[in-house]
One Martini backbone bead per residue (centre of mass of N, CA, C, O) as a GRO file, in nm:
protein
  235
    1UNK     BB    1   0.743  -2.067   0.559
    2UNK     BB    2   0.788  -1.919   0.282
    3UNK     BB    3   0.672  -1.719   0.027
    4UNK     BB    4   0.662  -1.970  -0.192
    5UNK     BB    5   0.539  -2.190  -0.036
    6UNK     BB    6   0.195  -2.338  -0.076
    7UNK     BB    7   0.162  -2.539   0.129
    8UNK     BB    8  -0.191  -2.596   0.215
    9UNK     BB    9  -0.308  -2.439  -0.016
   10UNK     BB   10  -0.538  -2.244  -0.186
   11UNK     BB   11  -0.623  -2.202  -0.528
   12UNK     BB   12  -0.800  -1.963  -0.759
   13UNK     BB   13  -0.863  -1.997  -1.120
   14UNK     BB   14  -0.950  -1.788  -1.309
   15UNK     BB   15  -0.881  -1.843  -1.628
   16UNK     BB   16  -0.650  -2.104  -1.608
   17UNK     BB   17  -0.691  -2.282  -1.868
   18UNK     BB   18  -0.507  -2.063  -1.996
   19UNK     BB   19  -0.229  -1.872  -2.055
   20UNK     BB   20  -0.172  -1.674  -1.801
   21UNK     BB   21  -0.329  -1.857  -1.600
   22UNK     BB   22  -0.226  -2.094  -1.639
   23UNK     BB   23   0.089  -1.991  -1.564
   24UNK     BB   24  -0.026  -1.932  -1.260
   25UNK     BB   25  -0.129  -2.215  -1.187
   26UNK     BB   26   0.142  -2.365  -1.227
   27UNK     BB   27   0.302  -2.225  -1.040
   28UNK     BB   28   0.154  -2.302  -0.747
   29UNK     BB   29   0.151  -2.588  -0.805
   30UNK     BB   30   0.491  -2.577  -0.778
   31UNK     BB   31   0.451  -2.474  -0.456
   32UNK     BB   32   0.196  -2.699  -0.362
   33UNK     BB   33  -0.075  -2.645  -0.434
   34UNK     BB   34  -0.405  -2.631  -0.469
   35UNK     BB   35  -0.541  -2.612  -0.774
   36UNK     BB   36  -0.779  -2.410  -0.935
   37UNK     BB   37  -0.980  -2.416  -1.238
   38UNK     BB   38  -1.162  -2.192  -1.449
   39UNK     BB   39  -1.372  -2.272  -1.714
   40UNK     BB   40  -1.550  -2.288  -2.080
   41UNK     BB   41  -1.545  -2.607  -2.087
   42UNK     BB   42  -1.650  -2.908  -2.007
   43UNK     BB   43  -1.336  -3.013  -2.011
   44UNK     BB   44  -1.009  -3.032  -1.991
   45UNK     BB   45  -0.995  -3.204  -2.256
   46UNK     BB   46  -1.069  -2.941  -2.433
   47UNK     BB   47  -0.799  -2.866  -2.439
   48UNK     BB   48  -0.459  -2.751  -2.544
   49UNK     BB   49  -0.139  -2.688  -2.608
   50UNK     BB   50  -0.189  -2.559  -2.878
   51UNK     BB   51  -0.322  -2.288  -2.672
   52UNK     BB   52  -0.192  -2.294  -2.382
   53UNK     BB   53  -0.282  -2.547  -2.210
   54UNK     BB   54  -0.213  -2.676  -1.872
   55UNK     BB   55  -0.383  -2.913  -1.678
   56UNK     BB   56  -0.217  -3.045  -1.501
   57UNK     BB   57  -0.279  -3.103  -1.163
   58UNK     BB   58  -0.560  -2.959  -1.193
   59UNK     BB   59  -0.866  -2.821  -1.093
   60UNK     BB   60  -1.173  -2.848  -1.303
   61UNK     BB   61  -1.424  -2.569  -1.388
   62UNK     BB   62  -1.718  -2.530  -1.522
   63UNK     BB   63  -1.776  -2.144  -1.579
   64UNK     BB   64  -1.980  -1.894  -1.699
   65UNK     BB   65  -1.852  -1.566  -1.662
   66UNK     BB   66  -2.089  -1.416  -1.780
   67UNK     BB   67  -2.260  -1.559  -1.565
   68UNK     BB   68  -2.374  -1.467  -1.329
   69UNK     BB   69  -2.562  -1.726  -1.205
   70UNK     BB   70  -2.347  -1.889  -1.210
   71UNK     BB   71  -2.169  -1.791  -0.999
   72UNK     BB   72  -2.384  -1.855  -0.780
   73UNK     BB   73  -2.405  -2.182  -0.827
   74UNK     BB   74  -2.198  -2.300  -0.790
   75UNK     BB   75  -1.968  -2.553  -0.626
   76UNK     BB   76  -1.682  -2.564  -0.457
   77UNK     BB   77  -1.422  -2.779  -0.445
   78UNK     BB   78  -1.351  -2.617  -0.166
   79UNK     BB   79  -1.341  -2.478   0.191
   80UNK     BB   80  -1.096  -2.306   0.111
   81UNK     BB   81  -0.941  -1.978   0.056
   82UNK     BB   82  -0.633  -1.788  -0.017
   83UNK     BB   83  -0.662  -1.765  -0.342
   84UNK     BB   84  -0.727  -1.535  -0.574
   85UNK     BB   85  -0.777  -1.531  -0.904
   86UNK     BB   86  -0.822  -1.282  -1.195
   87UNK     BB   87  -0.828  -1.384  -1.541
   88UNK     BB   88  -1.025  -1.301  -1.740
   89UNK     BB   89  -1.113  -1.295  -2.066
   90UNK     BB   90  -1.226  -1.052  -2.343
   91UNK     BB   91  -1.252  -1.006  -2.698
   92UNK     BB   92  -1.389  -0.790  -2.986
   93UNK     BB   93  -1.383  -0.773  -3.295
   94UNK     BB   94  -1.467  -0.571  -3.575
   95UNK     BB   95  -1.643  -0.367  -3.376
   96UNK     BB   96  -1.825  -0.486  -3.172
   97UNK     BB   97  -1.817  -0.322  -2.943
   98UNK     BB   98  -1.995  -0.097  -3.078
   99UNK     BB   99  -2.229  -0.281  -2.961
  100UNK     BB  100  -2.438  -0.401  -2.738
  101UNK     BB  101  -2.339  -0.686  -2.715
  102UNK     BB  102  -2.069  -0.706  -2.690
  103UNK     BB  103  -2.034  -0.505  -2.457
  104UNK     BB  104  -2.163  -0.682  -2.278
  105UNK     BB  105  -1.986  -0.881  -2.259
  106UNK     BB  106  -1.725  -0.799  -2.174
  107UNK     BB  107  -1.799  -0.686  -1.958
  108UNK     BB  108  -1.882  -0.888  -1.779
  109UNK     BB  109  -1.627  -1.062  -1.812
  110UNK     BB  110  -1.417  -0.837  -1.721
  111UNK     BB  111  -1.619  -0.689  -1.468
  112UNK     BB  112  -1.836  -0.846  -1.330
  113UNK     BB  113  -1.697  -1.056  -1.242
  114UNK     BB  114  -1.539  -0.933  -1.048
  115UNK     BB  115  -1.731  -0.931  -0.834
  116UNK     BB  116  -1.856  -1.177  -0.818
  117UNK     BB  117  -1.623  -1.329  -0.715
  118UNK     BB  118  -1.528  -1.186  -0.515
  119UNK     BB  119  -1.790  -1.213  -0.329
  120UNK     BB  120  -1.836  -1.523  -0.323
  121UNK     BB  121  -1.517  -1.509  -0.162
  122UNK     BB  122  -1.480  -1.339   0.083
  123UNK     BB  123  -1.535  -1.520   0.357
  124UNK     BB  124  -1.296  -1.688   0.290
  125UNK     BB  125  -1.060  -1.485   0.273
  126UNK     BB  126  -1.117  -1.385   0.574
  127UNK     BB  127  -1.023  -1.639   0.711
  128UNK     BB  128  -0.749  -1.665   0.601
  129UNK     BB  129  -0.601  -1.396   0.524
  130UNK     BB  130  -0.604  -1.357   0.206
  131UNK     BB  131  -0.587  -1.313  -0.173
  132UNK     BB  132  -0.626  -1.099  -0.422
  133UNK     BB  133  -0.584  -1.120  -0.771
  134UNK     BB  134  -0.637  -0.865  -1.065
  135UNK     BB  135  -0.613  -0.903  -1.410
  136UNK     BB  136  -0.539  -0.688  -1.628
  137UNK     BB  137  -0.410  -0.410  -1.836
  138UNK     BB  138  -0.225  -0.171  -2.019
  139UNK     BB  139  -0.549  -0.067  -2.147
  140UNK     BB  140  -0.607   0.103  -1.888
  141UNK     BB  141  -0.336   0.322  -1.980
  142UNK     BB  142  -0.501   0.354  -2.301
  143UNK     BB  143  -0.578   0.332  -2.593
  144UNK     BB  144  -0.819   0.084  -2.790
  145UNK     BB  145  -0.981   0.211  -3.095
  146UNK     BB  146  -1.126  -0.087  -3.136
  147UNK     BB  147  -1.210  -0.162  -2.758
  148UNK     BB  148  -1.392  -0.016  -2.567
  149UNK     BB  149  -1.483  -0.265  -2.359
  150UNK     BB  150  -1.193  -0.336  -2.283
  151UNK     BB  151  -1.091  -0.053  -2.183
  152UNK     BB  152  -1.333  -0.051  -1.964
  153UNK     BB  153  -1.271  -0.287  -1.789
  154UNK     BB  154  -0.956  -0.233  -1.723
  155UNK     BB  155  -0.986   0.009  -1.575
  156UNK     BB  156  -1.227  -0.069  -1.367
  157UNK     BB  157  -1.047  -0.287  -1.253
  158UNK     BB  158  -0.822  -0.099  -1.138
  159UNK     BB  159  -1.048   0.039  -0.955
  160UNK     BB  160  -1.122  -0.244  -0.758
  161UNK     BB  161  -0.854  -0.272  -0.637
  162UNK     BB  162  -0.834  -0.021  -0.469
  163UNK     BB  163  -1.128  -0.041  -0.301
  164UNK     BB  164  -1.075  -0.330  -0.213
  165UNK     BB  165  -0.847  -0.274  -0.075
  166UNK     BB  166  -0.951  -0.092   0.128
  167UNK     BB  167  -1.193  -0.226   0.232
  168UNK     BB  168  -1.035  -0.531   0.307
  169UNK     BB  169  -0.805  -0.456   0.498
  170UNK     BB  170  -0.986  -0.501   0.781
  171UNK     BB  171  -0.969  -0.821   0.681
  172UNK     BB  172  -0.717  -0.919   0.597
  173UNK     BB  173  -0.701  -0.864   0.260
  174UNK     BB  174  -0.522  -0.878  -0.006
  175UNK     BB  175  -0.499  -0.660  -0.273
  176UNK     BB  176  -0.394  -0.714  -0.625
  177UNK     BB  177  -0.228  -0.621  -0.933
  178UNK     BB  178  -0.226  -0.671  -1.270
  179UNK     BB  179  -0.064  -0.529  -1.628
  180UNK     BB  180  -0.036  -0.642  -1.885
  181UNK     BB  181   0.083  -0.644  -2.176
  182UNK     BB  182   0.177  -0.812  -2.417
  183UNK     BB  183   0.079  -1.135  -2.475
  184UNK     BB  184   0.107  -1.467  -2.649
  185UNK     BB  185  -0.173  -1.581  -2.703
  186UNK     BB  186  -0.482  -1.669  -2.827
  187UNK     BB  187  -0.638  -1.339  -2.796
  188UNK     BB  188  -0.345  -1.216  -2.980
  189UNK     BB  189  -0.353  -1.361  -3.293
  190UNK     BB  190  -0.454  -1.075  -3.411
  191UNK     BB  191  -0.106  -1.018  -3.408
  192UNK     BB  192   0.064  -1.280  -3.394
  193UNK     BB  193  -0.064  -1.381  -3.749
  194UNK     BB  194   0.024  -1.061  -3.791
  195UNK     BB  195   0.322  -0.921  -3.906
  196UNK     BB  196   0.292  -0.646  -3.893
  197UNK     BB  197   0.156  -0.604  -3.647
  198UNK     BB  198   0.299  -0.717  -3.517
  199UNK     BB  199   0.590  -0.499  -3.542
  200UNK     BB  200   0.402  -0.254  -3.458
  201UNK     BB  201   0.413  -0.404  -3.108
  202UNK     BB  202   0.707  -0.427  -3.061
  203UNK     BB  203   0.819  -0.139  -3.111
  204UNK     BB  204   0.673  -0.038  -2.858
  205UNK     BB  205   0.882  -0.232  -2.724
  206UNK     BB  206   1.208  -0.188  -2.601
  207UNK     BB  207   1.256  -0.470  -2.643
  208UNK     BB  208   1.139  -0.623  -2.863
  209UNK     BB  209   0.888  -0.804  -2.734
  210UNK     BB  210   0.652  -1.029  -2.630
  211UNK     BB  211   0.530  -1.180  -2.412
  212UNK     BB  212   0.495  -1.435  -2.196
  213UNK     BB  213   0.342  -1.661  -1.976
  214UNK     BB  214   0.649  -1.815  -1.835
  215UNK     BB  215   0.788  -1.547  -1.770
  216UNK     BB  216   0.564  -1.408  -1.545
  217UNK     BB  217   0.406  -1.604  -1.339
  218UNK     BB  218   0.536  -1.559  -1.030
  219UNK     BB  219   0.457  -1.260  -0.935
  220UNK     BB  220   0.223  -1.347  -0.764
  221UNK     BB  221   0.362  -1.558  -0.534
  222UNK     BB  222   0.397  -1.222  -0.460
  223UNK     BB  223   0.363  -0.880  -0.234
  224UNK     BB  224   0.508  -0.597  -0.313
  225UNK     BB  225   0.217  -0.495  -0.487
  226UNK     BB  226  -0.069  -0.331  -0.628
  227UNK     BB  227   0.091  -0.237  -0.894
  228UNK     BB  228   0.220  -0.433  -1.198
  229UNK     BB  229   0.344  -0.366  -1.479
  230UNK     BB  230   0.413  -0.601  -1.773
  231UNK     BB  231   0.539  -0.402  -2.050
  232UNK     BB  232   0.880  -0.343  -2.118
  233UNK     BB  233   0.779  -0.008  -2.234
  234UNK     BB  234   0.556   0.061  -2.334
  235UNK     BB  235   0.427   0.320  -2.553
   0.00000   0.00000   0.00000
């Protein structure tokens, strides 16, 4: 088996939904994977492809990773799991996030979940001497002084990273990350939807447009890297 070949494992993402997940789980999916997304959605059917969604082939599962008891209860529908990817992903607009709803809200998702989940995982990756992968954004190493807790969560997924890298490498866990800089999601419709903002991001790299998800969601299906910034050279 090469390294991009995946017949015969199993891979779930968190997040897979849409967007940058779900654009990294029809990766694995194409190389062979049985590949597992969790979403917030009822079913599948409540995606849309004009969402950026793309649910063919993927084993789907609903919950709610802002409720860390939610994480604990469901019911993993695979024996085994070779990769783990963290993408989940949230953000409040409108200065939400400096009032303590949002900041709660935000926390929860973007980083209490990722330690729910990696934890809850732990011990099949141990087994199988897996990978997690961890999605964070390169607002982990700038300012987004309109979003406090979005910034303060990619920060501190960064630090999760190196952490349980070191803490997981004798358990034989490859523990890697990235940080995707603009990407044209759902997520980020209010720069994408209002041309001054995207002219005003997109100025800001050097490529001079902002990223796909089908464009670099190969990266995660190789591990030459801890932390991998897909940012264009965004200044």
């Amino acid at each position: 088996m090469n390294d991009l070949d995946y017949t015969g494992k199993t891979v779930l993402v968190v997040g897979g939904s849409s967007g940058i997940g779900n654009g990294i789980a029809q990766a694995f999916r194409a190389r062979g994977a049985e590949v597992h997304v969790w979403g917030t959605r009822a079913s599948a059917d409540d995606y849309d492809a004009a969402e950026g969604s793309d649910l063919g082939g993927l084993h789907y599962t609903q919950v709610d990773v802002g409720d860390m008891d939610a994480i604990e209860r469901v019911q993993p529908a695979f024996d085994k799991l070779d990769v783990l990817i963290l993408c989940q992903g949230v953000v409040v607009y409108k200065r939400g996030e400096f009032e303590r709803a949002g900041w709660d809200h935000v926390i929860n998702v973007n980083l209490n979940s990722l330690r729910a989940c990696a934890m809850k995982f732990h011990d099949q990756l141990a087994e199988s001497q897996g990978s997690l992968i961890i999605v964070s954004s390169t607002a982990a190493f700038h300012s987004t002084k309109g979003n406090p807790a979005y910034n303060a969560s990619k920060a501190g997924a960064v630090a999760l990273v190196r952490t349980l890298g070191e803490a997981w490498a004798p358990e034989g866990i490859a523990v890697n990350g990235i940080a995707p800089g603009f990407v044209a999601t759902k997520m980020t419709k209010v720069t994408t939807d209002n041309p001054k903002r995207k002219q005003m991001a997109e100025a800001a790299i050097p490529v001079g447009r902002m990223g796909e998800p089908t464009k670099w969601r190969d990266l995660p299906c190789s591990w030459p890297h801890r932390w991998l910034p897909t940012c264009g050279g965004r200044r």
